[in-house]
CSV table of C-alpha atoms and ligand atoms in Angstrom, one decimal:
chain,number,residue,atom,x,y,z
A,1,MET,CA,-113.5,91.9,47.8
A,2,SER,CA,-114.2,88.2,48.2
A,3,LYS,CA,-117.7,87.1,48.8
A,4,LYS,CA,-118.1,86.2,52.5
A,5,LYS,CA,-121.2,86.4,54.6
A,6,GLY,CA,-121.6,90.1,54.0
A,7,ARG,CA,-119.9,93.3,55.0
A,8,VAL,CA,-119.0,94.5,58.5
A,9,PHE,CA,-118.4,98.1,59.3
A,10,SER,CA,-117.3,99.5,62.6
A,11,GLY,CA,-115.9,102.8,63.8
A,12,ALA,CA,-113.9,103.9,66.8
A,13,ARG,CA,-112.6,107.2,67.9
A,14,PRO,CA,-108.9,107.7,67.8
A,15,THR,CA,-108.0,107.3,71.5
A,16,GLY,CA,-104.3,106.4,71.0
A,17,ARG,CA,-102.8,103.3,72.7
A,18,GLN,CA,-105.4,100.7,73.4
A,19,HIS,CA,-106.1,99.1,76.7
A,20,LEU,CA,-107.5,95.9,78.0
A,21,GLY,CA,-111.0,97.3,77.9
A,22,ASN,CA,-110.7,98.1,74.2
A,23,TYR,CA,-109.2,94.7,73.6
A,24,LEU,CA,-111.9,92.7,75.3
A,25,GLY,CA,-114.7,94.9,74.2
A,26,ALA,CA,-113.9,95.5,70.6
A,27,ILE,CA,-110.5,94.6,69.1
A,28,ARG,CA,-110.9,90.8,69.7
A,29,ASN,CA,-114.2,90.9,67.8
A,30,TYR,CA,-112.8,92.9,65.0
A,31,VAL,CA,-110.1,90.3,64.5
A,32,GLU,CA,-112.4,87.4,64.7
A,33,LEU,CA,-115.0,88.8,62.3
A,34,GLN,CA,-112.4,88.9,59.5
A,35,ALA,CA,-112.9,85.1,59.1
A,36,GLU,CA,-116.5,85.4,58.1
A,37,TYR,CA,-117.1,88.9,56.8
A,38,ASP,CA,-115.5,91.5,54.5
A,39,CYS,CA,-114.5,94.0,57.1
A,40,VAL,CA,-114.2,97.7,57.0
A,41,TYR,CA,-112.8,99.4,60.1
A,42,CYS,CA,-112.7,103.1,60.4
A,43,ILE,CA,-111.0,105.5,62.8
A,44,VAL,CA,-113.6,108.2,63.2
A,45,ASP,CA,-111.6,111.4,63.5
A,46,LEU,CA,-114.5,113.6,62.5
A,47,HIS,CA,-116.6,112.2,65.3
A,48,ALA,CA,-113.8,112.7,67.7
A,49,MET,CA,-113.8,116.4,66.9
A,50,THR,CA,-117.3,116.7,68.6
A,51,THR,CA,-115.8,116.2,72.0
A,52,LEU,CA,-112.1,116.9,71.7
A,53,ASP,CA,-110.5,120.1,72.8
A,54,GLN,CA,-107.0,118.9,72.1
A,55,LEU,CA,-107.2,118.6,68.3
A,56,HIS,CA,-103.5,118.3,67.9
A,57,ARG,CA,-103.7,114.8,69.5
A,58,ILE,CA,-105.8,113.3,66.6
A,59,ARG,CA,-102.8,112.4,64.4
A,60,LEU,CA,-100.7,110.6,67.0
A,61,ASN,CA,-103.7,108.9,68.5
A,62,THR,CA,-104.7,107.7,65.1
A,63,ALA,CA,-101.3,106.2,64.4
A,64,GLU,CA,-101.0,104.5,67.9
A,65,MET,CA,-104.5,103.0,67.7
A,66,ALA,CA,-104.0,101.7,64.1
A,67,LEU,CA,-100.7,100.2,65.2
A,68,ASP,CA,-102.3,98.3,68.1
A,69,TRP,CA,-105.1,97.1,65.9
A,70,LEU,CA,-102.6,95.8,63.3
A,71,ALA,CA,-100.5,94.1,65.9
A,72,ALA,CA,-103.6,92.5,67.4
A,73,GLY,CA,-104.3,90.8,64.1
A,74,LEU,CA,-106.2,93.0,61.6
A,75,ARG,CA,-105.1,91.9,58.2
A,76,PRO,CA,-104.8,94.9,55.9
A,77,GLU,CA,-104.5,92.8,52.8
A,78,GLU,CA,-108.2,91.7,53.2
A,79,THR,CA,-109.6,94.2,55.7
A,80,ILE,CA,-110.1,97.9,54.9
A,81,LEU,CA,-108.6,100.0,57.7
A,82,PHE,CA,-108.9,103.7,57.1
A,83,VAL,CA,-109.4,107.2,58.6
A,84,GLN,CA,-112.9,108.7,58.3
A,85,SER,CA,-111.8,112.1,57.0
A,86,HIS,CA,-109.6,110.6,54.3
A,87,VAL,CA,-112.8,109.7,52.4
A,88,PRO,CA,-114.7,113.0,52.1
A,89,GLN,CA,-117.8,111.5,50.5
A,90,VAL,CA,-118.9,110.7,54.1
A,91,THR,CA,-119.5,114.4,54.7
A,92,GLU,CA,-121.5,114.7,51.5
A,93,LEU,CA,-123.7,111.7,52.5
A,94,HIS,CA,-124.1,113.2,56.0
A,95,THR,CA,-125.5,116.4,54.5
A,96,ILE,CA,-127.9,114.6,52.2
A,97,LEU,CA,-129.1,112.2,55.0
A,98,SER,CA,-129.6,115.2,57.3
A,99,MET,CA,-132.4,116.3,55.1
A,100,PHE,CA,-134.3,113.1,55.9
A,101,THR,CA,-133.7,113.4,59.7
A,102,PRO,CA,-136.2,115.2,62.0
A,103,LEU,CA,-134.3,117.4,64.3
A,104,GLY,CA,-136.4,116.4,67.3
A,105,LYS,CA,-135.2,112.8,66.9
A,106,LEU,CA,-131.6,113.9,67.3
A,107,THR,CA,-132.1,116.1,70.3
A,108,ASP,CA,-134.2,113.4,72.1
A,109,LEU,CA,-131.5,110.8,71.9
A,110,PRO,CA,-130.1,109.8,75.3
A,111,THR,CA,-126.6,109.9,73.9
A,112,PHE,CA,-127.1,113.6,73.0
A,113,LYS,CA,-128.6,114.5,76.3
A,114,ASP,CA,-125.6,112.8,78.1
A,115,LYS,CA,-123.2,115.0,76.0
A,116,VAL,CA,-125.1,118.1,76.9
A,117,ARG,CA,-124.7,117.2,80.5
A,118,LEU,CA,-121.1,116.3,80.2
A,119,GLN,CA,-120.0,119.4,78.1
A,120,PRO,CA,-122.5,122.2,78.7
A,121,GLN,CA,-119.8,124.7,77.5
A,122,ASN,CA,-119.5,123.0,74.1
A,123,ILE,CA,-122.8,121.9,72.7
A,124,ASN,CA,-121.8,122.1,69.1
A,125,TYR,CA,-123.7,121.5,66.0
A,126,GLY,CA,-121.6,118.4,65.2
A,127,LEU,CA,-122.8,116.8,68.5
A,128,VAL,CA,-126.4,117.0,67.3
A,129,GLY,CA,-125.6,115.5,64.0
A,130,TYR,CA,-123.3,112.8,65.4
A,131,PRO,CA,-125.8,109.9,64.7
A,132,VAL,CA,-126.3,111.2,61.1
A,133,LEU,CA,-122.6,111.1,60.4
A,134,MET,CA,-122.5,107.6,61.9
A,135,THR,CA,-125.4,106.6,59.6
A,136,ALA,CA,-123.4,108.0,56.7
A,137,ASP,CA,-120.4,105.9,57.8
A,138,ILE,CA,-122.4,102.7,57.8
A,139,THR,CA,-124.5,103.2,54.7
A,140,LEU,CA,-121.7,104.7,52.5
A,141,TYR,CA,-119.9,101.4,52.7
A,142,LYS,CA,-123.2,99.3,52.3
A,143,ALA,CA,-122.5,97.5,55.6
A,144,ASP,CA,-124.8,94.6,56.5
A,145,VAL,CA,-123.6,94.2,60.0
A,146,VAL,CA,-122.3,96.6,62.6
A,147,PRO,CA,-120.6,95.2,65.7
A,148,VAL,CA,-121.0,97.6,68.6
A,149,GLY,CA,-121.8,97.6,72.3
A,150,VAL,CA,-125.3,98.2,73.7
A,151,ASP,CA,-124.5,101.9,74.2
A,152,GLN,CA,-124.7,102.3,70.5
A,153,GLU,CA,-128.0,100.5,70.1
A,154,SER,CA,-130.1,103.8,69.8
A,155,HIS,CA,-127.7,105.0,67.1
A,156,LEU,CA,-128.2,101.8,65.1
A,157,GLU,CA,-132.0,102.0,65.4
A,158,PHE,CA,-131.7,105.6,64.3
A,159,ALA,CA,-129.6,104.7,61.3
A,160,ARG,CA,-132.2,102.1,60.2
A,161,GLU,CA,-135.0,104.7,60.5
A,162,VAL,CA,-133.1,107.2,58.3
A,163,VAL,CA,-132.5,104.5,55.7
A,164,ARG,CA,-136.2,103.6,55.7
A,165,THR,CA,-137.2,107.3,55.4
A,166,PHE,CA,-134.7,107.8,52.6
A,167,HIS,CA,-136.1,104.8,50.7
A,168,TYR,CA,-139.7,105.9,51.3
A,169,ARG,CA,-139.2,109.5,50.2
A,170,THR,CA,-137.0,108.8,47.2
A,171,GLY,CA,-138.9,105.6,46.2
A,172,ARG,CA,-135.5,104.0,45.5
A,173,GLN,CA,-133.9,101.2,47.6
A,174,VAL,CA,-130.2,102.2,47.3
A,175,LEU,CA,-129.0,101.8,50.8
A,176,ILE,CA,-128.8,98.9,53.2
A,177,GLU,CA,-130.6,98.8,56.6
A,178,PRO,CA,-127.7,97.7,58.8
A,179,GLN,CA,-128.1,94.9,61.4
A,180,MET,CA,-126.6,95.5,64.8
A,181,LYS,CA,-124.3,92.7,66.1
A,182,ASN,CA,-124.2,93.1,69.9
A,183,THR,CA,-120.6,92.5,70.9
A,184,GLU,CA,-121.2,93.5,74.4
A,185,PHE,CA,-118.6,92.3,76.9
A,186,PRO,CA,-119.3,92.9,80.6
A,187,LYS,CA,-117.9,96.3,81.4
A,188,VAL,CA,-114.2,96.1,82.0
A,189,LEU,CA,-113.3,98.1,85.1
A,190,GLY,CA,-110.1,100.0,85.5
A,191,THR,CA,-107.3,99.7,88.1
A,192,ASP,CA,-109.5,101.6,90.6
A,193,GLY,CA,-111.9,98.7,90.5
A,194,LYS,CA,-114.8,101.3,90.3
A,195,ARG,CA,-115.1,103.0,86.9
A,196,LYS,CA,-115.0,101.7,83.4
A,197,MET,CA,-111.4,101.3,82.1
A,198,GLY,CA,-110.6,104.4,80.1
A,199,LYS,CA,-107.9,106.8,79.3
A,200,SER,CA,-109.9,109.8,80.6
A,201,GLU,CA,-110.2,108.0,83.9
A,202,ASP,CA,-106.4,107.3,84.0
A,203,ASN,CA,-107.2,103.8,85.2
A,204,GLN,CA,-106.2,101.8,82.1
A,205,ILE,CA,-103.8,99.0,81.5
A,206,GLU,CA,-102.3,99.5,78.0
A,207,LEU,CA,-101.6,96.5,75.8
A,208,ALA,CA,-98.3,97.9,74.7
A,209,LEU,CA,-96.7,98.2,78.1
A,210,THR,CA,-93.5,96.3,78.8
A,211,PRO,CA,-93.8,93.3,81.1
A,212,LYS,CA,-92.2,95.3,83.9
A,213,GLU,CA,-94.6,98.2,83.5
A,214,THR,CA,-97.5,95.7,83.4
A,215,GLU,CA,-96.4,94.3,86.8
A,216,LYS,CA,-96.2,97.8,88.1
A,217,VAL,CA,-99.7,98.9,87.1
A,218,VAL,CA,-101.3,95.6,88.1
A,219,ARG,CA,-99.8,96.1,91.6
A,220,THR,CA,-101.7,99.4,91.9
A,221,MET,CA,-105.0,97.6,91.3
A,222,VAL,CA,-107.7,98.0,93.9
A,223,THR,CA,-108.9,94.7,95.3
A,224,ASP,CA,-111.7,93.7,97.7
A,225,PRO,CA,-111.8,96.7,100.1
A,226,GLN,CA,-112.9,94.5,103.0
A,227,ARG,CA,-109.6,92.6,102.8
A,228,GLN,CA,-107.3,94.8,104.8
A,229,ARG,CA,-104.6,92.4,106.0
A,230,ARG,CA,-102.9,89.4,104.4
A,231,ASP,CA,-104.8,87.1,106.8
A,232,ASP,CA,-108.3,88.5,106.1
A,233,PRO,CA,-110.3,86.2,103.8
A,234,GLY,CA,-111.3,88.0,100.6
A,235,ASP,CA,-114.3,87.9,98.2
A,236,PRO,CA,-113.2,87.3,94.6
A,237,ASP,CA,-116.6,88.2,93.3
A,238,VAL,CA,-116.1,91.9,94.2
A,239,CYS,CA,-112.4,92.0,93.1
A,240,ASN,CA,-111.4,93.3,89.7
A,241,VAL,CA,-108.1,91.4,89.7
A,242,PHE,CA,-110.1,88.2,89.8
A,243,THR,CA,-112.4,89.5,87.0
A,244,LEU,CA,-109.4,90.0,84.8
A,245,HIS,CA,-108.0,86.5,85.7
A,246,LYS,CA,-111.2,85.2,84.2
A,247,SER,CA,-110.2,86.6,80.8
A,248,PHE,CA,-106.6,85.8,80.8
A,249,SER,CA,-105.8,82.8,83.1
A,250,SER,CA,-106.4,79.1,82.9
A,251,SER,CA,-109.4,77.5,84.5
A,252,ASP,CA,-107.0,75.9,87.0
A,253,ASP,CA,-105.7,79.3,88.0
A,254,ILE,CA,-109.2,80.6,88.3
A,255,SER,CA,-110.5,77.9,90.5
A,256,MET,CA,-107.4,78.0,92.7
A,257,ILE,CA,-107.8,81.8,93.3
A,258,ASP,CA,-111.5,81.4,93.8
A,259,ARG,CA,-110.9,78.8,96.5
A,260,GLU,CA,-107.7,80.2,98.2
A,261,CYS,CA,-108.7,83.9,98.3
A,262,ARG,CA,-111.8,83.1,100.3
A,263,LYS,CA,-109.7,81.4,103.0
A,264,ALA,CA,-106.7,83.8,102.8
A,265,GLY,CA,-104.6,81.0,101.4
A,266,ILE,CA,-103.4,83.4,98.7
A,267,GLY,CA,-102.7,87.1,99.2
A,268,CYS,CA,-103.5,90.0,96.9
A,269,VAL,CA,-99.9,90.4,96.0
A,270,ASP,CA,-99.5,86.8,94.9
A,271,CYS,CA,-102.8,87.1,93.0
A,272,LYS,CA,-101.7,90.3,91.2
A,273,ASN,CA,-98.3,88.8,90.3
A,274,LEU,CA,-100.0,85.9,88.8
A,275,LEU,CA,-102.3,88.2,86.8
A,276,ALA,CA,-99.3,90.2,85.5
A,277,LYS,CA,-97.6,87.0,84.5
A,278,ARG,CA,-100.6,85.7,82.6
A,279,LEU,CA,-101.2,89.1,80.9
A,280,ASN,CA,-97.5,89.2,79.8
A,281,GLU,CA,-97.7,85.7,78.4
A,282,HIS,CA,-101.0,86.5,76.6
A,283,LEU,CA,-99.7,89.8,75.2
A,284,GLN,CA,-96.2,88.7,74.2
A,285,PRO,CA,-97.0,87.9,70.5
A,286,PHE,CA,-98.9,91.2,70.2
A,287,ARG,CA,-96.0,93.1,71.7
A,288,GLU,CA,-93.4,91.4,69.4
A,289,ARG,CA,-95.5,92.3,66.3
A,290,ARG,CA,-96.1,95.8,67.5
A,291,SER,CA,-92.4,96.6,67.9
A,292,GLU,CA,-91.7,94.9,64.6
A,293,LEU,CA,-94.3,97.1,62.9
A,294,ALA,CA,-93.2,100.3,64.7
A,295,LYS,CA,-89.7,100.0,63.3
A,296,ASP,CA,-91.1,101.6,60.1
A,297,PRO,CA,-93.1,104.7,61.2
A,298,GLN,CA,-94.4,105.1,57.7
A,299,TYR,CA,-96.0,101.6,57.7
A,300,VAL,CA,-99.2,102.6,59.5
A,301,TRP,CA,-99.8,105.6,57.3
A,302,GLU,CA,-99.2,103.5,54.2
A,303,VAL,CA,-101.8,101.0,55.4
A,304,LEU,CA,-104.3,103.8,56.1
A,305,GLU,CA,-103.7,105.4,52.8
A,306,ASP,CA,-104.3,102.2,51.0
A,307,GLY,CA,-107.4,101.6,53.0
A,308,ALA,CA,-108.7,105.0,52.1
A,309,ARG,CA,-108.1,104.3,48.4
A,310,ARG,CA,-110.1,101.1,48.6
A,311,ALA,CA,-112.8,102.7,50.7
A,312,THR,CA,-113.2,105.5,48.2
A,313,ILE,CA,-114.0,103.0,45.4
A,314,VAL,CA,-117.1,101.9,47.3
A,315,ALA,CA,-117.9,105.3,48.6
A,316,ALA,CA,-117.9,107.0,45.1
A,317,GLU,CA,-120.3,104.3,43.8
A,318,THR,CA,-122.7,104.7,46.7
A,319,ILE,CA,-122.7,108.5,46.5
A,320,ALA,CA,-123.5,108.4,42.8
A,321,GLU,CA,-126.5,106.2,43.5
A,322,VAL,CA,-127.7,108.3,46.4
A,323,LYS,CA,-127.5,111.5,44.4
A,324,ALA,CA,-129.4,110.0,41.5
A,325,ALA,CA,-132.0,108.7,43.9
A,326,ALA,CA,-132.3,112.1,45.6
A,327,GLY,CA,-132.7,113.8,42.2
A,328,LEU,CA,-129.4,115.6,42.4
A,329,THR,CA,-128.1,114.7,39.0
B,1,LIG,N1,-120.3,106.2,67.8
B,1,LIG,C1,-119.4,105.1,67.9
B,1,LIG,C2,-118.8,105.1,69.4
B,1,LIG,O1,-118.7,106.1,70.0
B,1,LIG,C3,-118.2,105.3,66.9
B,1,LIG,C4,-118.7,105.2,65.5
B,1,LIG,C5,-118.7,106.2,64.6
B,1,LIG,C6,-119.3,104.1,64.9
B,1,LIG,N2,-119.2,105.7,63.4
B,1,LIG,C7,-119.5,104.4,63.6
B,1,LIG,C8,-119.5,102.7,65.3
B,1,LIG,C9,-120.1,103.5,62.7
B,1,LIG,C10,-120.1,101.9,64.4
B,1,LIG,C11,-120.4,102.3,63.1
B,1,LIG,O2,-118.4,104.1,69.8
């Protein structure tokens, strides 16, 4: 690896085709960070197993997600893109680090309590150890910086504590205490204008849609509920169509809509058509690259295999150091 500012690691669950929320909240940052850091991006299939009941989806979701990331600009010649379970050392490190983790810390985490509330019928052991596995991800690859949203802040703080405990108890500084890089983007709402955009909510706008499909979903978007008729003035500040314009349209478009919506000079249909047009313009290069890459269904798997091979070189070294520090050799 070339020497840049340090190493970035981030992980995401295999959720299949990516949507505008993934793009604005994560993918854009992943792409940009490549200029300054050596980047390692991981599709965390083991983490996904803690909540998934449809295990057969993991493979297809992994391929679709990786394809979107590559089409969006991840450069596999420099960046390591791989699947978590393809580098089994992470499970070994997870087990070792678990011995340095007080159980009460894990069960106290708000993220764990949320899961208990969300899936009371499936409070599995993996769910409790989720942050330990995440700590193993980050430290196995000696990451300096971890770009995540605020919802992961408690996990990052936890990871730093485990690293400190490991160093203190073994007396050896072999791991790196990772820094969190807050890449928070204001929550992207779905087409319902209410809940966070997500596949499980079925309110997403996928990047890989065709222009026609994009127009169609954009037309279903919920706008200012106070604006019932074409002649009613609207309030762009409560309209999610306007919010998306702010990410994808020119400043001229944005000020025009802001002005005209308030005096009913522009209707919701016009406003949505313009959004679909701007989205389609913005996403055209992405879509061209995606269909180019998709012509060879093996391509994604070759990239992931090569990524795992390169990740293993780093992982094997770290595991050897950790075991030596822990007195296991
Ligand atoms: N917990 C993260 C999430 O749900 C995913 C994740 C797993 C991760 N391992 C990671 C993120 C390591 C950053 C670093 O979003």
